[in-house]
Short mmCIF file of C-alpha atoms and ligand atoms in Angstrom, two decimals:
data_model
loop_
_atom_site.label_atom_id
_atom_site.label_comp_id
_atom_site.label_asym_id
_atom_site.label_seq_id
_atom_site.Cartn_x
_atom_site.Cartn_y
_atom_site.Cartn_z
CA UNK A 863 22.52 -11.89 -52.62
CA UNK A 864 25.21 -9.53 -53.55
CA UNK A 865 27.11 -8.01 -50.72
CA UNK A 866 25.87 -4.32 -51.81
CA UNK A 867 22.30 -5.54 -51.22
CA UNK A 868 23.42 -6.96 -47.83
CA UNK A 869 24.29 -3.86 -46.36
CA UNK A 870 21.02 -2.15 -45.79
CA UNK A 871 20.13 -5.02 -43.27
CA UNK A 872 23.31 -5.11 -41.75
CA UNK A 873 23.16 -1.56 -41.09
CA UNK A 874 19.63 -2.21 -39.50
CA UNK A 875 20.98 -5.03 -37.50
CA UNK A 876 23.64 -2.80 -36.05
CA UNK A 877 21.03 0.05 -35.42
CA UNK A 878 18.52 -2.51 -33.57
CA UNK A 879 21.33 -4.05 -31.65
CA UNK A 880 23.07 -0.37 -30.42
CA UNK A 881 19.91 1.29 -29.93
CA UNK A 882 18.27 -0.49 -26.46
CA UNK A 883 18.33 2.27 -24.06
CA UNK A 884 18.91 1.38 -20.46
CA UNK A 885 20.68 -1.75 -21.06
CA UNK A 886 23.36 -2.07 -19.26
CA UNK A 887 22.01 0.24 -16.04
CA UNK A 888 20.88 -1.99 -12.94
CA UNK A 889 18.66 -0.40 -10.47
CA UNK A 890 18.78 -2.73 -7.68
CA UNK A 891 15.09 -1.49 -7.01
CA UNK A 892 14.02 -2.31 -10.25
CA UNK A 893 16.33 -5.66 -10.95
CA UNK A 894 16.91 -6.31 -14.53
CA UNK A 895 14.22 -4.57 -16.44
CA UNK A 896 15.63 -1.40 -18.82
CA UNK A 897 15.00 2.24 -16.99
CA UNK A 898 12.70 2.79 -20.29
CA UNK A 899 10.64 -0.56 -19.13
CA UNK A 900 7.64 -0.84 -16.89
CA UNK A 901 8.05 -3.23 -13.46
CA UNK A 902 5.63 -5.49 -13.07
CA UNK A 903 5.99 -5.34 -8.67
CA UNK A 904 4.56 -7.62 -6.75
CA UNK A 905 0.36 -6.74 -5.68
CA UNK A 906 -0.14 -5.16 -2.02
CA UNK A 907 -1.57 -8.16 -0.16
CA UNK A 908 -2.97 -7.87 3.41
CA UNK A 909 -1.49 -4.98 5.14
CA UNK A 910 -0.30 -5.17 9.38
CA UNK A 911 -3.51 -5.43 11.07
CA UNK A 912 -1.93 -5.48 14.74
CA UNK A 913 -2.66 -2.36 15.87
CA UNK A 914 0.41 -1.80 17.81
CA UNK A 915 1.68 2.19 17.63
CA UNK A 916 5.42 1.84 15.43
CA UNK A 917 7.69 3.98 17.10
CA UNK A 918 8.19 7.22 14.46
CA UNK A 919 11.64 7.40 13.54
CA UNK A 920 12.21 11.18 13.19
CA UNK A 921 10.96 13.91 14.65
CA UNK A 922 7.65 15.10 13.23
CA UNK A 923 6.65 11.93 11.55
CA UNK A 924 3.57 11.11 10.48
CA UNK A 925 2.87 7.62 12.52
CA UNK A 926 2.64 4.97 10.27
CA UNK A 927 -1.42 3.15 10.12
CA UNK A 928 -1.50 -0.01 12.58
CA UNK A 929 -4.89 -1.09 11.29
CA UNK A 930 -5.87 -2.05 8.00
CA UNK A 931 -8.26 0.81 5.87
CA UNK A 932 -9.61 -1.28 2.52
CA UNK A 933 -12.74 0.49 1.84
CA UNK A 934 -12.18 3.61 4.37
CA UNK A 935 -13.92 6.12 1.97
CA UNK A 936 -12.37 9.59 1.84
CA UNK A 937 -13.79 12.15 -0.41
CA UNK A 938 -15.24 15.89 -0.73
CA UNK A 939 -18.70 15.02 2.05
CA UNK A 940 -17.61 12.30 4.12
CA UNK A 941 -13.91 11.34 5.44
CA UNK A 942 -14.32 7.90 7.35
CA UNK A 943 -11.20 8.11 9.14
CA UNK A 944 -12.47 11.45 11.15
CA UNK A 945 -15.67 8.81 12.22
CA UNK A 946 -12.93 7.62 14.66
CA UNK A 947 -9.67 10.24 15.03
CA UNK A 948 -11.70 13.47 15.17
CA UNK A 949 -10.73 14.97 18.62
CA UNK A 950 -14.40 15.17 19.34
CA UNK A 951 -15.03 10.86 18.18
CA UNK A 952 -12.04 9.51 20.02
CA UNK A 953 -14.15 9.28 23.49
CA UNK A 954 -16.25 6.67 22.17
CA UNK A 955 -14.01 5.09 19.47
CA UNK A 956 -10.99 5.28 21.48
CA UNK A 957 -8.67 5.95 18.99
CA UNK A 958 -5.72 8.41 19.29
CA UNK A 959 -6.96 11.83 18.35
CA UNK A 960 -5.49 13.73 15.38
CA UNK A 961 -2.88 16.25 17.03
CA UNK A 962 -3.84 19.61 17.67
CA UNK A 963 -1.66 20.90 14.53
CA UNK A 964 -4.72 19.33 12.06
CA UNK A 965 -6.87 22.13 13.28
CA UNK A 966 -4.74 25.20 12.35
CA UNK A 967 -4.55 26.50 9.12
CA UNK A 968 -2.03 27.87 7.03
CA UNK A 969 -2.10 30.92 8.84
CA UNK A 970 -1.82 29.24 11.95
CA UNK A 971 -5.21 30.62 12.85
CA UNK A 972 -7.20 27.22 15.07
CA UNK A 973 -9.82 26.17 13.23
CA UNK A 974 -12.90 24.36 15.00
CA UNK A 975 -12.98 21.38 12.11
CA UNK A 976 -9.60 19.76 10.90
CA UNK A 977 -7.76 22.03 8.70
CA UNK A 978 -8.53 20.99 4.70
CA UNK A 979 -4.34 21.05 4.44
CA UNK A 980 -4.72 17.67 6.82
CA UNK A 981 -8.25 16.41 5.11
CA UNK A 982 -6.72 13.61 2.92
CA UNK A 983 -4.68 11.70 5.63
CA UNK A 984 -3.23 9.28 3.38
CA UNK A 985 -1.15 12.07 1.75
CA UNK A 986 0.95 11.29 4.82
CA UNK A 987 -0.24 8.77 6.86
CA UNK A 988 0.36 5.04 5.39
CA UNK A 989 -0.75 1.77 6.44
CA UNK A 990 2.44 -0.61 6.22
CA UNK A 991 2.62 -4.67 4.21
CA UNK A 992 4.70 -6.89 5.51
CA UNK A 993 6.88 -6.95 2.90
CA UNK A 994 10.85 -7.44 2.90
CA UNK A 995 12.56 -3.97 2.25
CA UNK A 996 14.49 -4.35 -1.39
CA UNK A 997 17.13 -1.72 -0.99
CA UNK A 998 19.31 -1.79 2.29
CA UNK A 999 18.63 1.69 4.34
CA UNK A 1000 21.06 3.09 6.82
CA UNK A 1001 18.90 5.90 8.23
CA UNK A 1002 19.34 7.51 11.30
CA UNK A 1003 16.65 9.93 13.51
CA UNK A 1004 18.43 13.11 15.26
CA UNK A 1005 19.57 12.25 18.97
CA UNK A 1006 16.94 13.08 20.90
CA UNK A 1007 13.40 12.56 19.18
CA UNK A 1008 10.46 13.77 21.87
CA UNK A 1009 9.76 10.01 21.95
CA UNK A 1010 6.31 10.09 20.14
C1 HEC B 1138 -13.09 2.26 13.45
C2 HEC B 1138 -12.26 3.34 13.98
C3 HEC B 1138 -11.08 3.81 13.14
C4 HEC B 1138 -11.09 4.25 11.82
C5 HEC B 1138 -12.30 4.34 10.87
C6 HEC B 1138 -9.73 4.64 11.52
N1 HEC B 1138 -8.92 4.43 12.61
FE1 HEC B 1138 -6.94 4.85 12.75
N2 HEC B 1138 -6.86 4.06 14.61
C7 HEC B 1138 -7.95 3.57 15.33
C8 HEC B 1138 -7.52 3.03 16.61
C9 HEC B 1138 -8.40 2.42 17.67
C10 HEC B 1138 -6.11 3.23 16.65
C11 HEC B 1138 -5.13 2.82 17.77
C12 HEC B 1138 -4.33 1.63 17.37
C13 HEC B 1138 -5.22 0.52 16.94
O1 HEC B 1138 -6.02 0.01 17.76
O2 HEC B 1138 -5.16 0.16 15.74
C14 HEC B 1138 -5.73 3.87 15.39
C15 HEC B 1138 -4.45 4.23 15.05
C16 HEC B 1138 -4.12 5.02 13.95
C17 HEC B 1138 -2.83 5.63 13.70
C18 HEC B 1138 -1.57 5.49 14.56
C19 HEC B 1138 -1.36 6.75 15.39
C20 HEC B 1138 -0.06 6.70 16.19
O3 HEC B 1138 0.19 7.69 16.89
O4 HEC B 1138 0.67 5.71 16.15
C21 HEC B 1138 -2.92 6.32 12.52
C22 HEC B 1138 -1.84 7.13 11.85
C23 HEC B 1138 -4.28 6.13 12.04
N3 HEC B 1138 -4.97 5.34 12.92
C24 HEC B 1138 -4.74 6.68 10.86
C25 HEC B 1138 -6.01 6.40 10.31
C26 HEC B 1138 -6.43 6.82 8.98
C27 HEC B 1138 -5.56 7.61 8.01
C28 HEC B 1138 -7.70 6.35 8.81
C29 HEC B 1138 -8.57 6.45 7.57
C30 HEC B 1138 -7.97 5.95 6.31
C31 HEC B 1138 -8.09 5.69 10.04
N4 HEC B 1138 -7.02 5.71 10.91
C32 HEC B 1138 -9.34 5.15 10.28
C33 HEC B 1138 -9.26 3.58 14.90
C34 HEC B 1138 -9.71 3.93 13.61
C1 HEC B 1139 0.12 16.98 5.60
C2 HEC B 1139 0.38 15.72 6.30
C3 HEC B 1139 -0.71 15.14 7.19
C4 HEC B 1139 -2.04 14.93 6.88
C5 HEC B 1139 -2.76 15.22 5.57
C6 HEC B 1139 -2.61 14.31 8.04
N1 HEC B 1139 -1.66 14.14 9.02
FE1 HEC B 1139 -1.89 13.24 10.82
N2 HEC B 1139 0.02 13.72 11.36
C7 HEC B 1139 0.94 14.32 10.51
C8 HEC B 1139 2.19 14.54 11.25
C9 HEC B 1139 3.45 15.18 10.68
C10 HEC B 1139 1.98 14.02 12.55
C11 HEC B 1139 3.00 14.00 13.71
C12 HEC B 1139 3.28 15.39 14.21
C13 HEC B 1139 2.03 16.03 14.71
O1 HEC B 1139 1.45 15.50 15.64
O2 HEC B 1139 1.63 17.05 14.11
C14 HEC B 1139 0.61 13.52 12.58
C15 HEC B 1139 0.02 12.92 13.70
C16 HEC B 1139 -1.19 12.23 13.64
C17 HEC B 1139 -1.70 11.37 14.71
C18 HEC B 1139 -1.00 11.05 16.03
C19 HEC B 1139 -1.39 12.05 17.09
C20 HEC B 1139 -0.66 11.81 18.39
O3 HEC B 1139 -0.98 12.52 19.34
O4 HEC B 1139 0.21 10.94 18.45
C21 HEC B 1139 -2.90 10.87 14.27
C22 HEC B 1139 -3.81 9.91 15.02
C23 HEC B 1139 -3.15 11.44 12.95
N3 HEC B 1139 -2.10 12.26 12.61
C24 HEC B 1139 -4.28 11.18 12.20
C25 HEC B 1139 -4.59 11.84 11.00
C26 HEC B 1139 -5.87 11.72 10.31
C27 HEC B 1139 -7.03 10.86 10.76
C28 HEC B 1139 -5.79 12.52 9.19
C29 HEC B 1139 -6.89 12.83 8.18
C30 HEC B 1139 -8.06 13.47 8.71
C31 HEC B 1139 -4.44 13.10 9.17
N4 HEC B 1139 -3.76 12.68 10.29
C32 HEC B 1139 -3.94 13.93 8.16
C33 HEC B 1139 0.74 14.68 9.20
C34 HEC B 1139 -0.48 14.65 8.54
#
């Protein structure tokens, strides 16, 4: 093969060897696979089933879920979790009651039925897997949380 005819496929070569985006950028979060790649993490397994109360750590936090909630159906007729946390179950199911600030609505009018802003608790309220954090955090709450 003549050299002229070589060049072609050694331009090709050097095009398929310069153009692999994100090589080269480590995300300690994602380890070694390109930022234009799909992780393949690890399934959720079991989540904490203890049901000890984590201490929040900021003001305002929504509390973390102690208990597990595979299969807790939530959609537009029935919302499983208010079976137990509505302020009006928690005498008989004896769990803590949603706070009073899931009953107002925008307008901070009190509503008599949990506001549909706090319907979908799992927008903010997570159960937690024992899993080992992969980034280092350094966080820090303000000084003096109210203790919840
Ligand atoms: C069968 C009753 C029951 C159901 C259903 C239930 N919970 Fe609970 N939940 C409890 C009890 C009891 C506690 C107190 C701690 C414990 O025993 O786990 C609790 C604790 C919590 C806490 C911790 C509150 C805090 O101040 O630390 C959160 C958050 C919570 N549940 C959210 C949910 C969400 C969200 C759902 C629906 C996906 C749900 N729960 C469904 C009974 C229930
Ligand atoms: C938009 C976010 C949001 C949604 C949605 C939401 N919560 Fe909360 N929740 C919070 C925050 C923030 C707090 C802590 C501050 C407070 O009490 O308002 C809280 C507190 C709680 C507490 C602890 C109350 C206490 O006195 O310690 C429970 C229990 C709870 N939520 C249950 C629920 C349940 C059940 C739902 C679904 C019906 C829900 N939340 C939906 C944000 C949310």
């Amino acid at each position: 093969m003549k050299l002229r005819q070589l060049l072609p496929l050694l331009g090709l070569l050097a095009v398929v060897a310069g153009a692999q985006p994100g090589t080269g950028l480590v995300d300690a979060a994602r380890g070694p696979v390109a930022v234009d790649k799909l992780t393949d993490p690890p399934r959720l397994a079991n989540a904490i089933n203890d049901d000890v109360r984590r201490p929040r750590n900021y003001d305002m936090q929504p509390p973390t879920i102690p208990h597990r909630v595979d299969g807790y159906q939530i959609d537009k007729n029935f919302n499983k979790c208010l079976d137990c946390h509505a302020r009006a179950k928690t005498e008989f199911s004896l769990a803590i009651p949603v706070s009073p600030t899931h009953y107002l609505d925008r307008a901070g009018k009190v509503l008599p039925q949990v506001s549909t802003r706090r319907y979908f608790c799992m927008q903010c309220h997570v159960p937690q897997d024992p899993a080992q954090p992969i980034v280092g955090n350094a966080f820090e709450g303000v000084a003096a949380p109210t203790g919840k």
